[in-house]
mmCIF file of C-alpha atoms in Angstrom:
data_model
loop_
_atom_site.group_PDB
_atom_site.id
_atom_site.type_symbol
_atom_site.label_atom_id
_atom_site.label_comp_id
_atom_site.label_asym_id
_atom_site.label_seq_id
_atom_site.Cartn_x
_atom_site.Cartn_y
_atom_site.Cartn_z
ATOM 1 C CA UNK A 492 36.644 -14.030 -2.846
ATOM 2 C CA UNK A 493 35.259 -17.588 -3.028
ATOM 3 C CA UNK A 494 33.698 -17.160 0.414
ATOM 4 C CA UNK A 495 32.047 -13.924 -0.726
ATOM 5 C CA UNK A 496 30.598 -15.626 -3.819
ATOM 6 C CA UNK A 497 29.308 -18.478 -1.664
ATOM 7 C CA UNK A 498 27.575 -16.030 0.669
ATOM 8 C CA UNK A 499 25.948 -14.224 -2.265
ATOM 9 C CA UNK A 500 24.771 -17.539 -3.713
ATOM 10 C CA UNK A 501 23.335 -18.573 -0.339
ATOM 11 C CA UNK A 502 21.549 -15.241 0.018
ATOM 12 C CA UNK A 503 20.059 -15.624 -3.470
ATOM 13 C CA UNK A 504 18.787 -19.112 -2.674
ATOM 14 C CA UNK A 505 17.250 -17.804 0.549
ATOM 15 C CA UNK A 506 15.486 -15.002 -1.338
ATOM 16 C CA UNK A 507 14.104 -17.446 -3.930
ATOM 17 C CA UNK A 508 12.748 -19.664 -1.148
ATOM 18 C CA UNK A 509 11.329 -16.634 0.632
ATOM 19 C CA UNK A 510 9.481 -15.431 -2.487
ATOM 20 C CA UNK A 511 7.961 -18.873 -3.106
ATOM 21 C CA UNK A 512 6.719 -19.176 0.461
ATOM 22 C CA UNK A 513 5.548 -15.580 0.506
ATOM 23 C CA UNK A 514 3.280 -16.059 -2.522
ATOM 24 C CA UNK A 515 1.575 -19.095 -0.959
ATOM 25 C CA UNK A 516 1.232 -17.505 2.483
ATOM 26 C CA UNK A 517 -0.070 -14.236 1.008
ATOM 27 C CA UNK A 518 -2.828 -15.912 -0.974
ATOM 28 C CA UNK A 519 -3.826 -18.217 1.863
ATOM 29 C CA UNK A 520 -4.024 -15.397 4.430
ATOM 30 C CA UNK A 521 -5.767 -12.953 2.066
ATOM 31 C CA UNK A 522 -8.432 -15.544 1.200
ATOM 32 C CA UNK A 523 -8.942 -16.326 4.892
ATOM 33 C CA UNK A 524 -9.179 -12.599 5.687
ATOM 34 C CA UNK A 525 -11.746 -12.021 2.940
ATOM 35 C CA UNK A 526 -13.902 -14.841 4.289
ATOM 36 C CA UNK A 527 -13.676 -13.724 7.926
ATOM 37 C CA UNK A 528 -14.147 -10.034 7.086
ATOM 38 C CA UNK A 529 -16.960 -10.545 4.557
ATOM 39 C CA UNK A 530 -19.671 -9.166 6.925
ATOM 40 C CA UNK A 531 -17.577 -6.022 7.467
ATOM 41 C CA UNK A 532 -16.846 -5.674 3.743
ATOM 42 C CA UNK A 533 -20.550 -5.938 2.918
ATOM 43 C CA UNK A 534 -21.468 -3.414 5.630
ATOM 44 C CA UNK A 535 -18.938 -0.874 4.326
ATOM 45 C CA UNK A 536 -20.138 -1.384 0.753
ATOM 46 C CA UNK A 537 -23.757 -0.776 1.807
ATOM 47 C CA UNK A 538 -22.802 2.357 3.776
ATOM 48 C CA UNK A 539 -20.915 3.803 0.793
ATOM 49 C CA UNK A 540 -23.791 3.030 -1.555
ATOM 50 C CA UNK A 541 -26.335 4.639 0.759
ATOM 51 C CA UNK A 542 -24.204 7.801 0.942
ATOM 52 C CA UNK A 543 -24.311 8.141 -2.860
ATOM 53 C CA UNK A 544 -26.433 5.595 -4.712
ATOM 54 C CA UNK A 545 -25.087 6.527 -8.160
ATOM 55 C CA UNK A 546 -21.392 6.295 -7.259
ATOM 56 C CA UNK A 547 -19.374 3.048 -7.422
ATOM 57 C CA UNK A 548 -18.416 1.321 -4.172
ATOM 58 C CA UNK A 549 -14.961 0.297 -5.361
ATOM 59 C CA UNK A 550 -12.391 2.794 -6.608
ATOM 60 C CA UNK A 551 -9.881 1.425 -9.122
ATOM 61 C CA UNK A 552 -6.635 3.314 -9.619
ATOM 62 C CA UNK A 553 -3.660 2.475 -11.799
ATOM 63 C CA UNK A 554 -0.518 1.795 -9.786
ATOM 64 C CA UNK A 555 3.009 0.662 -10.548
ATOM 65 C CA UNK A 556 4.105 -2.713 -9.253
ATOM 66 C CA UNK A 557 7.203 -4.891 -9.323
ATOM 67 C CA UNK A 558 9.666 -4.021 -12.107
ATOM 68 C CA UNK A 559 7.401 -1.215 -13.312
ATOM 69 C CA UNK A 560 4.414 -3.379 -14.233
ATOM 70 C CA UNK A 561 1.144 -1.459 -14.002
ATOM 71 C CA UNK A 562 -2.046 -2.803 -12.438
ATOM 72 C CA UNK A 563 -5.341 -1.529 -11.030
ATOM 73 C CA UNK A 564 -5.372 -1.320 -7.241
ATOM 74 C CA UNK A 565 -8.730 -1.630 -5.468
ATOM 75 C CA UNK A 566 -9.950 0.519 -2.574
ATOM 76 C CA UNK A 567 -13.300 1.372 -1.058
ATOM 77 C CA UNK A 568 -14.306 4.719 -2.521
ATOM 78 C CA UNK A 569 -13.515 7.447 0.009
ATOM 79 C CA UNK A 570 -13.650 10.483 -2.303
ATOM 80 C CA UNK A 571 -16.173 12.174 -4.542
ATOM 81 C CA UNK A 572 -16.457 10.685 -8.019
ATOM 82 C CA UNK A 573 -14.837 13.799 -9.552
ATOM 83 C CA UNK A 574 -11.807 13.657 -7.220
ATOM 84 C CA UNK A 575 -9.271 12.636 -9.870
ATOM 85 C CA UNK A 576 -10.331 15.458 -12.183
ATOM 86 C CA UNK A 577 -9.916 17.984 -9.357
ATOM 87 C CA UNK A 578 -6.447 16.813 -8.247
ATOM 88 C CA UNK A 579 -4.574 19.441 -10.249
ATOM 89 C CA UNK A 580 -6.391 22.140 -8.277
ATOM 90 C CA UNK A 581 -4.908 20.949 -4.974
ATOM 91 C CA UNK A 582 -1.370 19.868 -5.934
ATOM 92 C CA UNK A 583 0.128 23.108 -4.581
ATOM 93 C CA UNK A 584 -1.348 22.269 -1.164
ATOM 94 C CA UNK A 585 0.615 19.023 -0.894
ATOM 95 C CA UNK A 586 1.731 18.434 2.714
ATOM 96 C CA UNK A 587 4.404 15.814 1.981
ATOM 97 C CA UNK A 588 7.716 16.578 0.285
ATOM 98 C CA UNK A 589 8.744 14.411 -2.645
ATOM 99 C CA UNK A 590 6.917 12.282 -5.214
ATOM 100 C CA UNK A 591 3.696 11.838 -3.250
ATOM 101 C CA UNK A 592 0.528 13.861 -2.579
ATOM 102 C CA UNK A 593 -1.275 14.088 0.768
ATOM 103 C CA UNK A 594 -3.607 16.637 2.386
ATOM 104 C CA UNK A 595 -4.891 16.314 5.948
ATOM 105 C CA UNK A 596 -8.143 18.101 5.123
ATOM 106 C CA UNK A 597 -8.630 17.115 1.498
ATOM 107 C CA UNK A 598 -12.055 18.552 0.529
ATOM 108 C CA UNK A 599 -12.561 15.749 -1.984
ATOM 109 C CA UNK A 600 -12.890 13.140 0.781
ATOM 110 C CA UNK A 601 -16.460 12.202 1.744
ATOM 111 C CA UNK A 602 -17.745 12.015 5.325
ATOM 112 C CA UNK A 603 -17.728 8.229 5.387
ATOM 113 C CA UNK A 604 -14.425 8.344 3.501
ATOM 114 C CA UNK A 605 -12.746 10.175 6.390
ATOM 115 C CA UNK A 606 -13.717 7.387 8.771
ATOM 116 C CA UNK A 607 -12.564 4.695 6.346
ATOM 117 C CA UNK A 608 -9.220 6.418 5.829
ATOM 118 C CA UNK A 609 -8.676 7.067 9.529
ATOM 119 C CA UNK A 610 -9.134 3.360 10.255
ATOM 120 C CA UNK A 611 -7.507 2.207 6.970
ATOM 121 C CA UNK A 612 -10.652 0.194 6.203
ATOM 122 C CA UNK A 613 -10.665 1.687 2.698
ATOM 123 C CA UNK A 614 -7.607 -0.489 1.977
ATOM 124 C CA UNK A 615 -9.353 -3.838 2.567
ATOM 125 C CA UNK A 616 -10.270 -4.484 -1.114
ATOM 126 C CA UNK A 617 -6.536 -4.728 -1.818
ATOM 127 C CA UNK A 618 -6.828 -8.284 -0.495
ATOM 128 C CA UNK A 619 -8.241 -9.084 -3.951
ATOM 129 C CA UNK A 620 -5.048 -7.652 -5.494
ATOM 130 C CA UNK A 621 -3.090 -10.050 -3.280
ATOM 131 C CA UNK A 622 -5.171 -13.003 -4.487
ATOM 132 C CA UNK A 623 -4.443 -11.962 -8.076
ATOM 133 C CA UNK A 624 -0.711 -11.835 -7.355
ATOM 134 C CA UNK A 625 -0.456 -8.107 -8.114
ATOM 135 C CA UNK A 626 0.287 -7.206 -4.503
ATOM 136 C CA UNK A 627 1.637 -8.808 -1.362
ATOM 137 C CA UNK A 628 0.395 -8.457 2.194
ATOM 138 C CA UNK A 629 3.704 -6.791 3.098
ATOM 139 C CA UNK A 630 5.858 -4.628 0.866
ATOM 140 C CA UNK A 631 6.458 -1.049 -0.312
ATOM 141 C CA UNK A 632 3.424 1.146 -1.000
ATOM 142 C CA UNK A 633 2.477 0.851 -4.724
ATOM 143 C CA UNK A 634 3.145 4.273 -6.324
ATOM 144 C CA UNK A 635 1.168 6.139 -8.963
ATOM 145 C CA UNK A 636 2.596 6.412 -12.504
ATOM 146 C CA UNK A 637 2.973 10.206 -12.101
ATOM 147 C CA UNK A 638 5.036 9.614 -8.956
ATOM 148 C CA UNK A 639 7.320 7.097 -10.653
ATOM 149 C CA UNK A 640 7.836 9.548 -13.522
ATOM 150 C CA UNK A 641 9.882 11.785 -11.191
ATOM 151 C CA UNK A 642 11.675 9.007 -9.289
ATOM 152 C CA UNK A 643 15.432 9.165 -8.855
ATOM 153 C CA UNK A 644 17.509 5.992 -9.491
ATOM 154 C CA UNK A 645 17.463 5.441 -5.717
ATOM 155 C CA UNK A 646 13.667 5.758 -5.570
ATOM 156 C CA UNK A 647 13.351 3.268 -8.428
ATOM 157 C CA UNK A 648 14.748 0.545 -6.165
ATOM 158 C CA UNK A 649 11.361 0.478 -4.401
ATOM 159 C CA UNK A 650 10.058 -1.340 -7.484
ATOM 160 C CA UNK A 651 12.403 -4.313 -7.071
ATOM 161 C CA UNK A 652 9.797 -6.246 -5.060
ATOM 162 C CA UNK A 653 6.034 -6.765 -5.152
ATOM 163 C CA UNK A 654 4.191 -3.843 -3.505
ATOM 164 C CA UNK A 655 2.255 -4.509 -0.309
ATOM 165 C CA UNK A 656 -0.964 -3.666 1.513
ATOM 166 C CA UNK A 657 1.153 -2.733 4.515
ATOM 167 C CA UNK A 658 4.836 -2.171 5.158
ATOM 168 C CA UNK A 659 7.437 -0.449 7.298
ATOM 169 C CA UNK A 660 6.137 2.973 6.198
ATOM 170 C CA UNK A 661 2.598 2.239 7.392
ATOM 171 C CA UNK A 662 3.726 0.991 10.811
ATOM 172 C CA UNK A 663 6.409 3.649 11.346
ATOM 173 C CA UNK A 664 4.400 6.845 11.138
ATOM 174 C CA UNK A 665 2.837 6.759 7.678
ATOM 175 C CA UNK A 666 1.862 10.269 6.513
ATOM 176 C CA UNK A 667 3.858 11.842 9.336
ATOM 177 C CA UNK A 668 7.025 10.768 7.516
ATOM 178 C CA UNK A 669 8.612 12.432 4.501
ATOM 179 C CA UNK A 670 8.870 10.751 1.113
ATOM 180 C CA UNK A 671 12.631 10.261 1.584
ATOM 181 C CA UNK A 672 12.013 8.580 4.940
ATOM 182 C CA UNK A 673 9.504 6.258 3.280
ATOM 183 C CA UNK A 674 12.053 5.323 0.603
ATOM 184 C CA UNK A 675 14.688 4.700 3.288
ATOM 185 C CA UNK A 676 12.329 2.332 5.125
ATOM 186 C CA UNK A 677 11.427 0.508 1.909
ATOM 187 C CA UNK A 678 15.079 0.014 0.968
ATOM 188 C CA UNK A 679 15.786 -1.333 4.455
ATOM 189 C CA UNK A 680 12.865 -3.748 4.067
ATOM 190 C CA UNK A 681 14.118 -4.935 0.657
ATOM 191 C CA UNK A 682 17.651 -5.426 1.972
ATOM 192 C CA UNK A 683 16.415 -7.587 4.864
ATOM 193 C CA UNK A 684 13.698 -9.649 3.166
ATOM 194 C CA UNK A 685 12.454 -12.454 5.418
ATOM 195 C CA UNK A 686 9.225 -14.063 6.574
ATOM 196 C CA UNK A 687 10.165 -13.081 10.136
ATOM 197 C CA UNK A 688 10.276 -9.409 9.152
ATOM 198 C CA UNK A 689 6.931 -9.742 7.328
ATOM 199 C CA UNK A 690 5.350 -11.356 10.386
ATOM 200 C CA UNK A 691 6.555 -8.530 12.647
ATOM 201 C CA UNK A 692 5.138 -5.905 10.270
ATOM 202 C CA UNK A 693 1.772 -7.701 10.100
ATOM 203 C CA UNK A 694 1.600 -7.797 13.916
ATOM 204 C CA UNK A 695 2.434 -4.076 14.106
ATOM 205 C CA UNK A 696 -0.196 -3.396 11.434
ATOM 206 C CA UNK A 697 -2.886 -4.870 13.691
ATOM 207 C CA UNK A 698 -1.846 -2.433 16.431
ATOM 208 C CA UNK A 699 -1.879 0.476 13.972
ATOM 209 C CA UNK A 700 -5.404 -0.454 12.878
ATOM 210 C CA UNK A 701 -6.571 -0.598 16.498
ATOM 211 C CA UNK A 702 -4.797 2.644 17.425
ATOM 212 C CA UNK A 703 -4.599 4.634 14.162
ATOM 213 C CA UNK A 704 -2.031 7.423 13.857
ATOM 214 C CA UNK A 705 -0.823 9.328 10.813
ATOM 215 C CA UNK A 706 -3.663 8.137 8.525
ATOM 216 C CA UNK A 707 -5.813 10.664 6.629
#
């Protein structure tokens, strides 16, 4: 019994150290990425603006973070400005089982938006969320409030850690996986928290960006 308590205490200390390091590494890498990718970010912003001068370049959407805290996640706009209002119309055409909505040929997505989504470039503004401490570079996908509203107690465990820009779901098939498979991957990630695991996921993310599969 004493040995078991000692192991639990050691694991807790390791997790505390991991979280502290993770916050510093996340902010340092996200700032570096924003600086190095600034020409690309500007080019994408210009392209979006030229496609529709009146529409905003950045799309802000409320998401649920660690322990249920809500925040606004940033993305490059890849849909028409009336996309949110039209969502109800397409819910019955959802192609993923569970508390998540995805359509391969979503008519709300713009032409440039399809390219951005295919290459995951629409996700780049989330680096600002990382700088603000609302997201991490690696972690579970941040869900929408309407998704969390129908979560089971098991699904709720995804909210135990800070959500990430990338994670096991993104590098393991993404939209080709079911919601339950995504939850299973997230729970595995949470159970085995480590900087080594984060590093492996970041390396795999680079490969996924170069050879996109399952993104739409």
